[in-house]
PDB file of C-alpha atoms in Angstrom:
ATOM      1  CA  MET A  12       0.000   0.000   0.000  1.00 33.00           C
ATOM      2  CA  LYS A  13       2.813   2.437   0.875  1.00 33.00           C
ATOM      3  CA  LYS A  14       4.529   1.747  -2.456  1.00 33.00           C
ATOM      4  CA  TYR A  15       1.200   2.196  -4.241  1.00 32.00           C
ATOM      5  CA  LEU A  16       0.559   5.542  -2.534  1.00 34.00           C
ATOM      6  CA  SER A  17       4.098   6.768  -3.195  1.00 36.00           C
ATOM      7  CA  ARG A  18       3.654   6.105  -6.939  1.00 37.00           C
ATOM      8  CA  LEU A  19       0.318   7.880  -6.813  1.00 39.00           C
ATOM      9  CA  LYS A  20       1.891  10.936  -5.181  1.00 40.00           C
ATOM     10  CA  ALA A  21       4.646  11.088  -7.794  1.00 41.00           C
ATOM     11  CA  ALA A  22       2.136  11.006 -10.621  1.00 42.00           C
ATOM     12  CA  SER A  23      -0.018  13.540  -8.797  1.00 43.00           C
ATOM     13  CA  PHE A  24       2.855  16.027  -8.644  1.00 42.00           C
ATOM     14  CA  VAL A  25       3.356  15.694 -12.404  1.00 44.00           C
ATOM     15  CA  GLY A  26      -0.322  16.325 -12.998  1.00 44.00           C
ATOM     16  CA  LEU A  27      -0.296  19.250 -10.596  1.00 44.00           C
ATOM     17  CA  ALA A  28       2.531  20.979 -12.425  1.00 44.00           C
ATOM     18  CA  ILE A  29       0.628  20.722 -15.688  1.00 41.00           C
ATOM     19  CA  ALA A  30      -2.598  21.865 -14.122  1.00 41.00           C
ATOM     20  CA  LEU A  31      -1.304  25.000 -12.453  1.00 40.00           C
ATOM     21  CA  SER A  32      -0.703  26.572 -15.847  1.00 39.00           C
ATOM     22  CA  SER A  33      -4.237  25.775 -17.003  1.00 43.00           C
ATOM     23  CA  TRP A  34      -6.691  26.977 -14.400  1.00 44.00           C
ATOM     24  CA  THR A  35      -7.065  29.539 -11.626  1.00 47.00           C
ATOM     25  CA  ALA A  36      -7.638  28.405  -8.051  1.00 52.00           C
ATOM     26  CA  HIS A  37     -10.793  29.523  -6.265  1.00 54.00           C
ATOM     27  CA  SER A  38      -9.995  31.699  -3.250  1.00 55.00           C
ATOM     28  CA  ASP A  39     -12.271  29.713  -0.913  1.00 83.00           C
ATOM     29  CA  VAL A  40     -10.933  26.302  -1.927  1.00 86.00           C
ATOM     30  CA  PRO A  41      -9.934  24.167  -0.126  1.00 92.00           C
ATOM     31  CA  GLU A  42     -12.583  24.830   2.517  1.00 95.00           C
ATOM     32  CA  SER A  43     -10.919  22.455   5.012  1.00 96.00           C
ATOM     33  CA  ASP A  44      -7.553  20.788   5.489  1.00 95.00           C
ATOM     34  CA  GLU A  45      -9.215  17.574   6.668  1.00 97.00           C
ATOM     35  CA  VAL A  46      -8.385  14.518   4.562  1.00 98.00           C
ATOM     36  CA  ILE A  47     -10.800  13.323   1.869  1.00 99.00           C
ATOM     37  CA  LYS A  48     -10.579   9.516   1.874  1.00 99.00           C
ATOM     38  CA  LEU A  49     -11.264   7.890  -1.504  1.00 99.00           C
ATOM     39  CA  GLY A  50     -12.206   4.209  -1.732  1.00 98.00           C
ATOM     40  CA  VAL A  51     -10.083   2.013  -4.026  1.00 98.00           C
ATOM     41  CA  ASN A  52     -11.660  -1.294  -5.101  1.00 95.00           C
ATOM     42  CA  GLU A  53     -10.318  -4.366  -6.875  1.00 90.00           C
ATOM     43  CA  TRP A  54     -10.650  -3.602 -10.594  1.00 92.00           C
ATOM     44  CA  THR A  55      -8.774  -1.433 -13.038  1.00 94.00           C
ATOM     45  CA  THR A  56     -11.336   1.133 -14.173  1.00 95.00           C
ATOM     46  CA  GLN A  57     -12.413   1.907 -10.618  1.00 97.00           C
ATOM     47  CA  GLN A  58      -8.798   2.342  -9.592  1.00 98.00           C
ATOM     48  CA  VAL A  59      -7.975   4.702 -12.461  1.00 98.00           C
ATOM     49  CA  VAL A  60     -11.184   6.703 -11.978  1.00 98.00           C
ATOM     50  CA  THR A  61     -10.281   7.069  -8.306  1.00 99.00           C
ATOM     51  CA  GLN A  62      -6.742   8.197  -9.112  1.00 99.00           C
ATOM     52  CA  ILE A  63      -8.039  10.796 -11.565  1.00 99.00           C
ATOM     53  CA  ALA A  64     -10.293  12.130  -8.813  1.00 99.00           C
ATOM     54  CA  HIS A  65      -7.376  12.003  -6.358  1.00 99.00           C
ATOM     55  CA  GLN A  66      -5.109  14.039  -8.609  1.00 98.00           C
ATOM     56  CA  LEU A  67      -7.760  16.599  -9.547  1.00 98.00           C
ATOM     57  CA  LEU A  68      -8.690  17.104  -5.898  1.00 98.00           C
ATOM     58  CA  GLU A  69      -5.023  17.600  -5.024  1.00 98.00           C
ATOM     59  CA  GLN A  70      -4.758  20.112  -7.850  1.00 96.00           C
ATOM     60  CA  MET A  71      -7.600  22.030  -6.187  1.00 97.00           C
ATOM     61  CA  GLY A  72      -5.588  22.082  -2.957  1.00 97.00           C
ATOM     62  CA  TYR A  73      -7.285  19.318  -0.977  1.00 98.00           C
ATOM     63  CA  ASN A  74      -5.605  16.782   1.265  1.00 98.00           C
ATOM     64  CA  VAL A  75      -6.490  13.395  -0.229  1.00 98.00           C
ATOM     65  CA  GLU A  76      -5.817   9.777   0.642  1.00 98.00           C
ATOM     66  CA  SER A  77      -6.732   6.740  -1.463  1.00 98.00           C
ATOM     67  CA  MET A  78      -7.605   3.724   0.680  1.00 98.00           C
ATOM     68  CA  THR A  79      -7.963   0.118  -0.460  1.00 97.00           C
ATOM     69  CA  VAL A  80     -11.325  -1.235   0.713  1.00 96.00           C
ATOM     70  CA  GLY A  81     -13.553  -4.171  -0.177  1.00 93.00           C
ATOM     71  CA  TYR A  82     -16.486  -3.571  -2.498  1.00 91.00           C
ATOM     72  CA  TYR A  83     -19.120  -4.517   0.093  1.00 90.00           C
ATOM     73  CA  PRO A  84     -17.341  -3.267   3.257  1.00 94.00           C
ATOM     74  CA  GLN A  85     -16.927   0.217   1.748  1.00 96.00           C
ATOM     75  CA  ILE A  86     -20.646   0.923   2.260  1.00 96.00           C
ATOM     76  CA  GLU A  87     -20.403   0.611   6.034  1.00 97.00           C
ATOM     77  CA  ALA A  88     -17.075   2.474   5.981  1.00 98.00           C
ATOM     78  CA  MET A  89     -18.761   5.416   4.238  1.00 98.00           C
ATOM     79  CA  LYS A  90     -21.668   5.363   6.678  1.00 98.00           C
ATOM     80  CA  GLN A  91     -19.191   5.526   9.584  1.00 97.00           C
ATOM     81  CA  ASN A  92     -17.247   8.316   7.818  1.00 97.00           C
ATOM     82  CA  ASP A  93     -14.108   6.184   7.706  1.00 98.00           C
ATOM     83  CA  LEU A  94     -14.318   6.627   3.924  1.00 98.00           C
ATOM     84  CA  THR A  95     -15.616   9.708   2.109  1.00 99.00           C
ATOM     85  CA  PRO A  96     -16.650   8.699  -1.459  1.00 99.00           C
ATOM     86  CA  THR A  97     -16.472   5.687  -3.709  1.00 98.00           C
ATOM     87  CA  LEU A  98     -16.654   6.296  -7.428  1.00 98.00           C
ATOM     88  CA  GLU A  99     -17.798   3.237  -9.410  1.00 96.00           C
ATOM     89  CA  LEU A 100     -20.781   1.334  -8.029  1.00 94.00           C
ATOM     90  CA  TRP A 101     -22.608  -1.249 -10.144  1.00 89.00           C
ATOM     91  CA  PRO A 102     -26.308  -1.516  -9.206  1.00 86.00           C
ATOM     92  CA  SER A 103     -26.569  -5.233 -10.032  1.00 76.00           C
ATOM     93  CA  ASN A 104     -24.102  -6.432  -7.408  1.00 79.00           C
ATOM     94  CA  ILE A 105     -23.669  -3.744  -4.759  1.00 85.00           C
ATOM     95  CA  GLY A 106     -26.634  -5.008  -2.737  1.00 79.00           C
ATOM     96  CA  GLU A 107     -29.653  -3.324  -1.191  1.00 82.00           C
ATOM     97  CA  GLY A 108     -27.731  -1.865   1.755  1.00 90.00           C
ATOM     98  CA  ILE A 109     -26.467   1.134  -0.164  1.00 94.00           C
ATOM     99  CA  PHE A 110     -29.899   2.010  -1.510  1.00 95.00           C
ATOM    100  CA  GLU A 111     -31.320   1.840   2.011  1.00 96.00           C
ATOM    101  CA  ALA A 112     -28.501   4.127   3.193  1.00 96.00           C
ATOM    102  CA  LEU A 113     -29.203   6.559   0.345  1.00 97.00           C
ATOM    103  CA  ASP A 114     -32.926   6.589   1.156  1.00 96.00           C
ATOM    104  CA  ALA A 115     -32.156   7.205   4.837  1.00 97.00           C
ATOM    105  CA  GLY A 116     -29.774  10.081   4.078  1.00 97.00           C
ATOM    106  CA  GLU A 117     -26.811   8.228   5.579  1.00 98.00           C
ATOM    107  CA  LEU A 118     -25.106   8.461   2.173  1.00 98.00           C
ATOM    108  CA  ILE A 119     -25.615  10.757  -0.808  1.00 98.00           C
ATOM    109  CA  HIS A 120     -25.735  10.006  -4.531  1.00 98.00           C
ATOM    110  CA  LEU A 121     -23.074  11.825  -6.588  1.00 98.00           C
ATOM    111  CA  GLY A 122     -24.431  11.067 -10.052  1.00 97.00           C
ATOM    112  CA  ASN A 123     -23.884   8.464 -12.753  1.00 96.00           C
ATOM    113  CA  HIS A 124     -21.150   7.645 -15.221  1.00 96.00           C
ATOM    114  CA  ASP A 125     -22.084   7.479 -18.900  1.00 92.00           C
ATOM    115  CA  ILE A 126     -21.064   3.819 -19.055  1.00 88.00           C
ATOM    116  CA  SER A 127     -23.216   0.920 -20.196  1.00 84.00           C
ATOM    117  CA  GLY A 128     -22.194  -2.667 -19.820  1.00 82.00           C
ATOM    118  CA  GLY A 129     -21.889  -5.061 -16.974  1.00 82.00           C
ATOM    119  CA  GLY A 130     -21.479  -8.672 -16.099  1.00 88.00           C
ATOM    120  CA  GLN A 131     -22.632 -11.528 -18.317  1.00 94.00           C
ATOM    121  CA  LEU A 132     -22.060 -15.266 -18.505  1.00 97.00           C
ATOM    122  CA  TYR A 133     -19.273 -15.953 -21.020  1.00 98.00           C
ATOM    123  CA  TYR A 134     -17.741 -19.055 -22.563  1.00 98.00           C
ATOM    124  CA  GLY A 135     -14.612 -19.652 -24.635  1.00 98.00           C
ATOM    125  CA  SER A 136     -15.523 -19.458 -28.326  1.00 97.00           C
ATOM    126  CA  TRP A 137     -13.404 -22.571 -29.100  1.00 98.00           C
ATOM    127  CA  MET A 138     -15.893 -24.585 -27.016  1.00 98.00           C
ATOM    128  CA  GLU A 139     -18.309 -24.477 -29.960  1.00 98.00           C
ATOM    129  CA  GLU A 140     -16.359 -27.383 -31.492  1.00 96.00           C
ATOM    130  CA  GLN A 141     -16.415 -29.278 -28.185  1.00 95.00           C
ATOM    131  CA  CYS A 142     -20.058 -28.548 -27.394  1.00 98.00           C
ATOM    132  CA  PRO A 143     -22.231 -28.248 -30.519  1.00 96.00           C
ATOM    133  CA  GLY A 144     -25.202 -25.969 -30.050  1.00 98.00           C
ATOM    134  CA  LEU A 145     -23.384 -23.149 -28.271  1.00 98.00           C
ATOM    135  CA  PRO A 146     -23.952 -20.270 -27.717  1.00 98.00           C
ATOM    136  CA  ASP A 147     -27.418 -21.552 -26.661  1.00 98.00           C
ATOM    137  CA  TYR A 148     -27.077 -22.276 -22.941  1.00 98.00           C
ATOM    138  CA  THR A 149     -29.113 -25.478 -23.280  1.00 98.00           C
ATOM    139  CA  ALA A 150     -26.212 -26.996 -25.234  1.00 98.00           C
ATOM    140  CA  LEU A 151     -24.339 -27.245 -21.929  1.00 98.00           C
ATOM    141  CA  HIS A 152     -26.969 -29.663 -20.609  1.00 98.00           C
ATOM    142  CA  GLY A 153     -25.532 -32.318 -22.913  1.00 97.00           C
ATOM    143  CA  CYS A 154     -21.826 -31.594 -22.464  1.00 96.00           C
ATOM    144  CA  MET A 155     -21.396 -30.551 -18.844  1.00 98.00           C
ATOM    145  CA  ASP A 156     -18.744 -33.271 -18.550  1.00 97.00           C
ATOM    146  CA  ILE A 157     -16.191 -31.127 -20.409  1.00 98.00           C
ATOM    147  CA  LEU A 158     -16.388 -28.555 -17.592  1.00 98.00           C
ATOM    148  CA  VAL A 159     -15.897 -31.039 -14.739  1.00 98.00           C
ATOM    149  CA  SER A 160     -12.639 -30.530 -12.814  1.00 98.00           C
ATOM    150  CA  PRO A 161     -11.084 -32.351  -9.836  1.00 97.00           C
ATOM    151  CA  GLU A 162     -12.095 -29.522  -7.507  1.00 96.00           C
ATOM    152  CA  THR A 163     -15.740 -29.451  -8.646  1.00 98.00           C
ATOM    153  CA  ALA A 164     -16.531 -33.063  -9.644  1.00 98.00           C
ATOM    154  CA  PRO A 165     -19.142 -34.269 -10.356  1.00 97.00           C
ATOM    155  CA  LYS A 166     -20.256 -30.733 -11.244  1.00 98.00           C
ATOM    156  CA  GLY A 167     -18.862 -28.465 -13.923  1.00 98.00           C
ATOM    157  CA  ARG A 168     -16.471 -25.686 -12.973  1.00 99.00           C
ATOM    158  CA  PHE A 169     -17.736 -22.095 -13.163  1.00 99.00           C
ATOM    159  CA  VAL A 170     -15.518 -19.090 -12.387  1.00 99.00           C
ATOM    160  CA  GLY A 171     -17.414 -16.374 -10.529  1.00 98.00           C
ATOM    161  CA  TYR A 172     -16.892 -12.987  -8.941  1.00 95.00           C
ATOM    162  CA  PRO A 173     -15.237 -12.628  -5.521  1.00 92.00           C
ATOM    163  CA  ALA A 174     -17.629 -13.101  -2.603  1.00 89.00           C
ATOM    164  CA  ASP A 175     -17.232  -9.502  -1.457  1.00 84.00           C
ATOM    165  CA  TRP A 176     -18.531  -8.183  -4.802  1.00 84.00           C
ATOM    166  CA  GLY A 177     -22.019  -9.030  -3.584  1.00 80.00           C
ATOM    167  CA  ASN A 178     -24.608 -11.759  -3.944  1.00 84.00           C
ATOM    168  CA  VAL A 179     -25.352 -12.250  -7.638  1.00 90.00           C
ATOM    169  CA  PHE A 180     -27.492 -15.356  -7.064  1.00 94.00           C
ATOM    170  CA  TYR A 181     -25.386 -17.922  -8.868  1.00 97.00           C
ATOM    171  CA  ALA A 182     -27.108 -20.870  -7.169  1.00 97.00           C
ATOM    172  CA  GLU A 183     -30.569 -19.608  -8.088  1.00 98.00           C
ATOM    173  CA  ARG A 184     -29.550 -18.799 -11.659  1.00 98.00           C
ATOM    174  CA  PHE A 185     -27.894 -22.142 -12.379  1.00 98.00           C
ATOM    175  CA  ASP A 186     -30.723 -24.068 -10.733  1.00 98.00           C
ATOM    176  CA  ALA A 187     -33.313 -22.235 -12.847  1.00 98.00           C
ATOM    177  CA  LEU A 188     -31.299 -22.736 -16.056  1.00 98.00           C
ATOM    178  CA  GLY A 189     -30.554 -26.392 -15.330  1.00 98.00           C
ATOM    179  CA  LEU A 190     -26.781 -25.876 -15.274  1.00 98.00           C
ATOM    180  CA  ASP A 191     -25.002 -28.270 -12.901  1.00 98.00           C
ATOM    181  CA  LEU A 192     -22.137 -25.911 -12.075  1.00 98.00           C
ATOM    182  CA  GLU A 193     -19.997 -25.437  -8.975  1.00 98.00           C
ATOM    183  CA  VAL A 194     -18.890 -21.837  -8.405  1.00 98.00           C
ATOM    184  CA  ILE A 195     -15.184 -21.154  -7.897  1.00 98.00           C
ATOM    185  CA  GLN A 196     -14.938 -17.537  -6.761  1.00 97.00           C
ATOM    186  CA  ALA A 197     -11.909 -15.678  -8.110  1.00 97.00           C
ATOM    187  CA  GLY A 198      -9.962 -13.206  -6.010  1.00 94.00           C
ATOM    188  CA  GLY A 199     -10.561 -10.137  -8.191  1.00 91.00           C
ATOM    189  CA  GLU A 200     -10.194  -8.780 -11.712  1.00 91.00           C
ATOM    190  CA  GLY A 201      -6.631 -10.046 -12.161  1.00 93.00           C
ATOM    191  CA  PRO A 202      -7.449 -13.664 -11.305  1.00 97.00           C
ATOM    192  CA  LEU A 203     -10.553 -13.554 -13.529  1.00 97.00           C
ATOM    193  CA  VAL A 204      -8.455 -12.355 -16.472  1.00 96.00           C
ATOM    194  CA  ALA A 205      -5.822 -14.989 -15.677  1.00 97.00           C
ATOM    195  CA  GLU A 206      -8.505 -17.700 -15.845  1.00 98.00           C
ATOM    196  CA  MET A 207      -9.506 -16.561 -19.335  1.00 98.00           C
ATOM    197  CA  ALA A 208      -5.894 -16.244 -20.476  1.00 98.00           C
ATOM    198  CA  SER A 209      -5.047 -19.741 -19.266  1.00 98.00           C
ATOM    199  CA  ALA A 210      -8.131 -21.320 -20.820  1.00 98.00           C
ATOM    200  CA  HIS A 211      -7.495 -19.502 -24.108  1.00 98.00           C
ATOM    201  CA  ALA A 212      -3.868 -20.651 -24.269  1.00 98.00           C
ATOM    202  CA  ARG A 213      -4.845 -24.288 -23.614  1.00 98.00           C
ATOM    203  CA  LYS A 214      -8.167 -24.145 -25.482  1.00 98.00           C
ATOM    204  CA  ALA A 215      -9.650 -25.536 -22.282  1.00 98.00           C
ATOM    205  CA  PRO A 216     -13.388 -25.278 -21.588  1.00 98.00           C
ATOM    206  CA  ILE A 217     -14.397 -22.292 -19.469  1.00 99.00           C
ATOM    207  CA  VAL A 218     -17.624 -20.644 -18.354  1.00 99.00           C
ATOM    208  CA  ILE A 219     -17.072 -17.437 -16.428  1.00 99.00           C
ATOM    209  CA  HIS A 220     -18.792 -14.330 -15.112  1.00 98.00           C
ATOM    210  CA  PHE A 221     -17.100 -11.245 -16.533  1.00 95.00           C
ATOM    211  CA  TRP A 222     -18.033  -7.835 -17.877  1.00 91.00           C
ATOM    212  CA  GLU A 223     -17.771  -5.360 -20.698  1.00 86.00           C
ATOM    213  CA  PRO A 224     -16.299  -2.966 -21.602  1.00 84.00           C
ATOM    214  CA  HIS A 225     -13.030  -4.864 -21.141  1.00 89.00           C
ATOM    215  CA  TRP A 226     -10.154  -5.655 -23.490  1.00 89.00           C
ATOM    216  CA  ALA A 227      -9.941  -9.278 -22.293  1.00 92.00           C
ATOM    217  CA  ILE A 228     -13.230 -10.296 -23.937  1.00 92.00           C
ATOM    218  CA  ALA A 229     -11.856  -9.820 -27.455  1.00 87.00           C
ATOM    219  CA  ALA A 230      -8.265 -10.751 -26.592  1.00 90.00           C
ATOM    220  CA  TYR A 231      -9.274 -14.153 -25.213  1.00 95.00           C
ATOM    221  CA  GLU A 232     -12.100 -14.789 -27.706  1.00 94.00           C
ATOM    222  CA  MET A 233     -14.915 -14.960 -25.193  1.00 95.00           C
ATOM    223  CA  LYS A 234     -18.588 -14.989 -26.186  1.00 95.00           C
ATOM    224  CA  VAL A 235     -21.776 -14.274 -24.251  1.00 94.00           C
ATOM    225  CA  LEU A 236     -23.631 -17.438 -23.295  1.00 97.00           C
ATOM    226  CA  GLY A 237     -27.039 -17.445 -24.973  1.00 96.00           C
ATOM    227  CA  ALA A 238     -29.228 -17.497 -21.885  1.00 96.00           C
ATOM    228  CA  PRO A 239     -32.461 -15.475 -21.989  1.00 96.00           C
ATOM    229  CA  VAL A 240     -31.792 -11.740 -21.961  1.00 93.00           C
ATOM    230  CA  TRP A 241     -32.551 -10.120 -18.604  1.00 92.00           C
ATOM    231  CA  GLU A 242     -35.831  -8.255 -18.287  1.00 92.00           C
ATOM    232  CA  GLU A 243     -37.927  -6.969 -15.405  1.00 87.00           C
ATOM    233  CA  GLY A 244     -39.508 -10.022 -13.845  1.00 95.00           C
ATOM    234  CA  CYS A 245     -36.685 -12.485 -14.429  1.00 96.00           C
ATOM    235  CA  GLU A 246     -35.533 -12.323 -10.824  1.00 93.00           C
ATOM    236  CA  THR A 247     -38.963 -11.927  -9.199  1.00 95.00           C
ATOM    237  CA  ASP A 248     -41.636 -13.697 -11.281  1.00 97.00           C
ATOM    238  CA  PRO A 249     -41.396 -17.482 -11.786  1.00 97.00           C
ATOM    239  CA  ALA A 250     -43.797 -17.241 -14.732  1.00 97.00           C
ATOM    240  CA  TRP A 251     -41.230 -15.168 -16.627  1.00 97.00           C
ATOM    241  CA  GLY A 252     -38.777 -17.104 -18.792  1.00 96.00           C
ATOM    242  CA  PRO A 253     -38.215 -20.735 -19.812  1.00 97.00           C
ATOM    243  CA  ASN A 254     -38.524 -22.205 -16.303  1.00 97.00           C
ATOM    244  CA  PRO A 255     -42.128 -21.667 -15.161  1.00 97.00           C
ATOM    245  CA  ASP A 256     -41.385 -22.666 -11.577  1.00 97.00           C
ATOM    246  CA  LYS A 257     -38.299 -20.628 -10.718  1.00 97.00           C
ATOM    247  CA  THR A 258     -36.877 -17.119 -10.881  1.00 98.00           C
ATOM    248  CA  HIS A 259     -33.433 -16.076 -12.203  1.00 98.00           C
ATOM    249  CA  ASP A 260     -33.777 -18.024 -15.473  1.00 98.00           C
ATOM    250  CA  CYS A 261     -31.855 -15.391 -17.459  1.00 97.00           C
ATOM    251  CA  ASN A 262     -28.419 -13.904 -18.013  1.00 95.00           C
ATOM    252  CA  PHE A 263     -27.362 -10.858 -16.020  1.00 92.00           C
ATOM    253  CA  ALA A 264     -28.630  -7.370 -16.792  1.00 85.00           C
ATOM    254  CA  VAL A 265     -26.709  -5.062 -19.106  1.00 82.00           C
ATOM    255  CA  GLN A 266     -26.456  -1.997 -16.946  1.00 77.00           C
ATOM    256  CA  LYS A 267     -26.610   1.725 -17.036  1.00 77.00           C
ATOM    257  CA  GLY A 268     -26.657   3.908 -13.973  1.00 87.00           C
ATOM    258  CA  ILE A 269     -23.168   3.032 -12.709  1.00 92.00           C
ATOM    259  CA  PHE A 270     -22.865   5.623  -9.978  1.00 96.00           C
ATOM    260  CA  LYS A 271     -20.868   7.405  -7.281  1.00 98.00           C
ATOM    261  CA  ALA A 272     -21.771   7.834  -3.608  1.00 98.00           C
ATOM    262  CA  ALA A 273     -20.351   9.523  -0.526  1.00 99.00           C
ATOM    263  CA  ASN A 274     -20.763  10.345   3.117  1.00 99.00           C
ATOM    264  CA  PRO A 275     -22.735  13.624   3.415  1.00 98.00           C
ATOM    265  CA  THR A 276     -19.650  15.350   4.838  1.00 98.00           C
ATOM    266  CA  ILE A 277     -18.359  15.705   1.277  1.00 98.00           C
ATOM    267  CA  ASP A 278     -20.860  18.565   0.894  1.00 97.00           C
ATOM    268  CA  THR A 279     -20.646  20.066   4.367  1.00 97.00           C
ATOM    269  CA  THR A 280     -16.851  19.973   4.801  1.00 98.00           C
ATOM    270  CA  TRP A 281     -15.582  20.175   1.197  1.00 98.00           C
ATOM    271  CA  PRO A 282     -18.414  21.614  -0.988  1.00 97.00           C
ATOM    272  CA  ALA A 283     -16.270  22.209  -4.077  1.00 97.00           C
ATOM    273  CA  ALA A 284     -14.858  18.685  -3.817  1.00 98.00           C
ATOM    274  CA  GLY A 285     -18.383  17.311  -3.728  1.00 98.00           C
ATOM    275  CA  ALA A 286     -19.226  19.423  -6.764  1.00 98.00           C
ATOM    276  CA  LEU A 287     -16.156  18.101  -8.624  1.00 98.00           C
ATOM    277  CA  LEU A 288     -17.083  14.492  -7.921  1.00 98.00           C
ATOM    278  CA  ARG A 289     -20.575  15.141  -9.266  1.00 98.00           C
ATOM    279  CA  GLU A 290     -19.056  16.557 -12.459  1.00 98.00           C
ATOM    280  CA  LEU A 291     -16.732  13.559 -12.802  1.00 97.00           C
ATOM    281  CA  SER A 292     -18.233  11.215 -15.408  1.00 97.00           C
ATOM    282  CA  PHE A 293     -16.613   8.674 -17.693  1.00 96.00           C
ATOM    283  CA  THR A 294     -17.710   6.848 -20.846  1.00 93.00           C
ATOM    284  CA  ASN A 295     -17.187   3.393 -22.345  1.00 90.00           C
ATOM    285  CA  ALA A 296     -14.383   4.885 -24.455  1.00 89.00           C
ATOM    286  CA  ASP A 297     -12.689   6.197 -21.305  1.00 94.00           C
ATOM    287  CA  ALA A 298     -13.034   2.811 -19.626  1.00 92.00           C
ATOM    288  CA  SER A 299     -11.527   1.006 -22.620  1.00 89.00           C
ATOM    289  CA  TRP A 300      -8.626   3.479 -22.672  1.00 93.00           C
ATOM    290  CA  MET A 301      -7.937   2.914 -18.959  1.00 95.00           C
ATOM    291  CA  LEU A 302      -7.971  -0.858 -19.337  1.00 92.00           C
ATOM    292  CA  THR A 303      -5.605  -0.737 -22.303  1.00 91.00           C
ATOM    293  CA  GLU A 304      -3.116   1.610 -20.638  1.00 95.00           C
ATOM    294  CA  VAL A 305      -2.928  -0.365 -17.381  1.00 95.00           C
ATOM    295  CA  ASP A 306      -3.609  -3.989 -18.276  1.00 91.00           C
ATOM    296  CA  GLN A 307      -1.902  -4.072 -21.669  1.00 90.00           C
ATOM    297  CA  ASN A 308       0.582  -1.185 -21.755  1.00 94.00           C
ATOM    298  CA  GLY A 309       1.777  -1.639 -18.185  1.00 96.00           C
ATOM    299  CA  LEU A 310       1.138   1.796 -16.687  1.00 98.00           C
ATOM    300  CA  SER A 311       0.333   2.017 -13.003  1.00 98.00           C
ATOM    301  CA  GLN A 312      -3.119   3.302 -12.128  1.00 98.00           C
ATOM    302  CA  ALA A 313      -1.627   6.604 -11.001  1.00 98.00           C
ATOM    303  CA  GLU A 314       0.432   6.948 -14.182  1.00 98.00           C
ATOM    304  CA  ALA A 315      -2.635   6.224 -16.310  1.00 98.00           C
ATOM    305  CA  ALA A 316      -4.594   8.831 -14.358  1.00 98.00           C
ATOM    306  CA  ALA A 317      -1.917  11.469 -14.905  1.00 98.00           C
ATOM    307  CA  LYS A 318      -1.786  10.616 -18.619  1.00 98.00           C
ATOM    308  CA  TRP A 319      -5.579  10.797 -18.924  1.00 98.00           C
ATOM    309  CA  ILE A 320      -5.626  14.240 -17.285  1.00 98.00           C
ATOM    310  CA  THR A 321      -2.880  15.470 -19.608  1.00 98.00           C
ATOM    311  CA  GLU A 322      -4.697  14.196 -22.700  1.00 97.00           C
ATOM    312  CA  ASN A 323      -8.092  15.474 -21.500  1.00 97.00           C
ATOM    313  CA  ARG A 324      -7.004  18.752 -19.903  1.00 97.00           C
ATOM    314  CA  ASP A 325      -9.892  20.811 -21.306  1.00 96.00           C
ATOM    315  CA  ARG A 326     -12.440  18.344 -19.981  1.00 97.00           C
ATOM    316  CA  ALA A 327     -10.765  18.180 -16.572  1.00 97.00           C
ATOM    317  CA  ASN A 328     -10.602  21.976 -16.389  1.00 97.00           C
ATOM    318  CA  GLU A 329     -14.314  22.196 -17.201  1.00 97.00           C
ATOM    319  CA  TRP A 330     -15.043  19.924 -14.246  1.00 97.00           C
ATOM    320  CA  ILE A 331     -12.866  21.985 -11.920  1.00 96.00           C
ATOM    321  CA  ASP A 332     -14.284  25.299 -13.126  1.00 95.00           C
ATOM    322  CA  ALA A 333     -17.851  24.021 -12.715  1.00 95.00           C
ATOM    323  CA  ALA A 334     -17.023  22.748  -9.224  1.00 95.00           C
ATOM    324  CA  ASN A 335     -15.551  26.094  -8.178  1.00 92.00           C
ATOM    325  CA  ALA A 336     -18.473  28.005  -9.671  1.00 89.00           C
ATOM    326  CA  GLY A 337     -21.058  25.822  -7.982  1.00 74.00           C
ATOM    327  CA  SER A 338     -19.520  25.586  -4.532  1.00 61.00           C
TER     328      SER A 338
END
């Protein structure tokens, strides 16, 4: 963590030097010298988004710390004010707790990113020769044996999200779809990508929960499993979908509304910082750029953030100017 933060600070200083020639500080900012604590989760885009926020807040004069925290535990940490904001929350797997906290005023909503995508069930495209009928999910009913591994026998092996990314109802989904799969939960984005890379290199069967936008889907020739497309009712109404007796007989939802949230102190202690974080919004193109720079080109998250700010200086300045004007 110390090494990670030291690299972040070095990149922040580079970004700060560039920024000082591009915008004028607001006389009332920073409003407090208390530390704004940003939550850092386990995947690349969230980490780069957080580092961009970190560097822009430092450029505005704030004291900022980026803290590694689990996806689920960060909600309670924000409620207790041990963490100030977190900047990439996916509605499908964050759980109901955050929405209850937002409704109760314990946390505040900081707006959405302009990103669409999300988790889906994927399989290796080469499996179509091993399991005729793919991508239709029912093809797996007749060739589950190719997915059986020593650790999951007699069931097929399925690679899922880490437990602390929330309950995504694997058991209910596989039961409803008739898929006899045992879930092996990966440790984070890196291990999920490593699973795809290994299966691709060996042309070994794989079914995995992953998401787009992400470079690994094309690089490792993954395809979406042809389960019924998610609609309202899939997870609540047994009459919806191919299984008349059970819910969750669909793939996962393609999402919009990926959002940011914070402890209310962001507005009371650092109003311009809160305004900046509301302005902060990224697109699918931004997300793809971040993934390429870090996961393929080898930049650290802090280096990628500094590079993004340099290449998008006008956009970053617009956010800062709007934050200063609205605070």
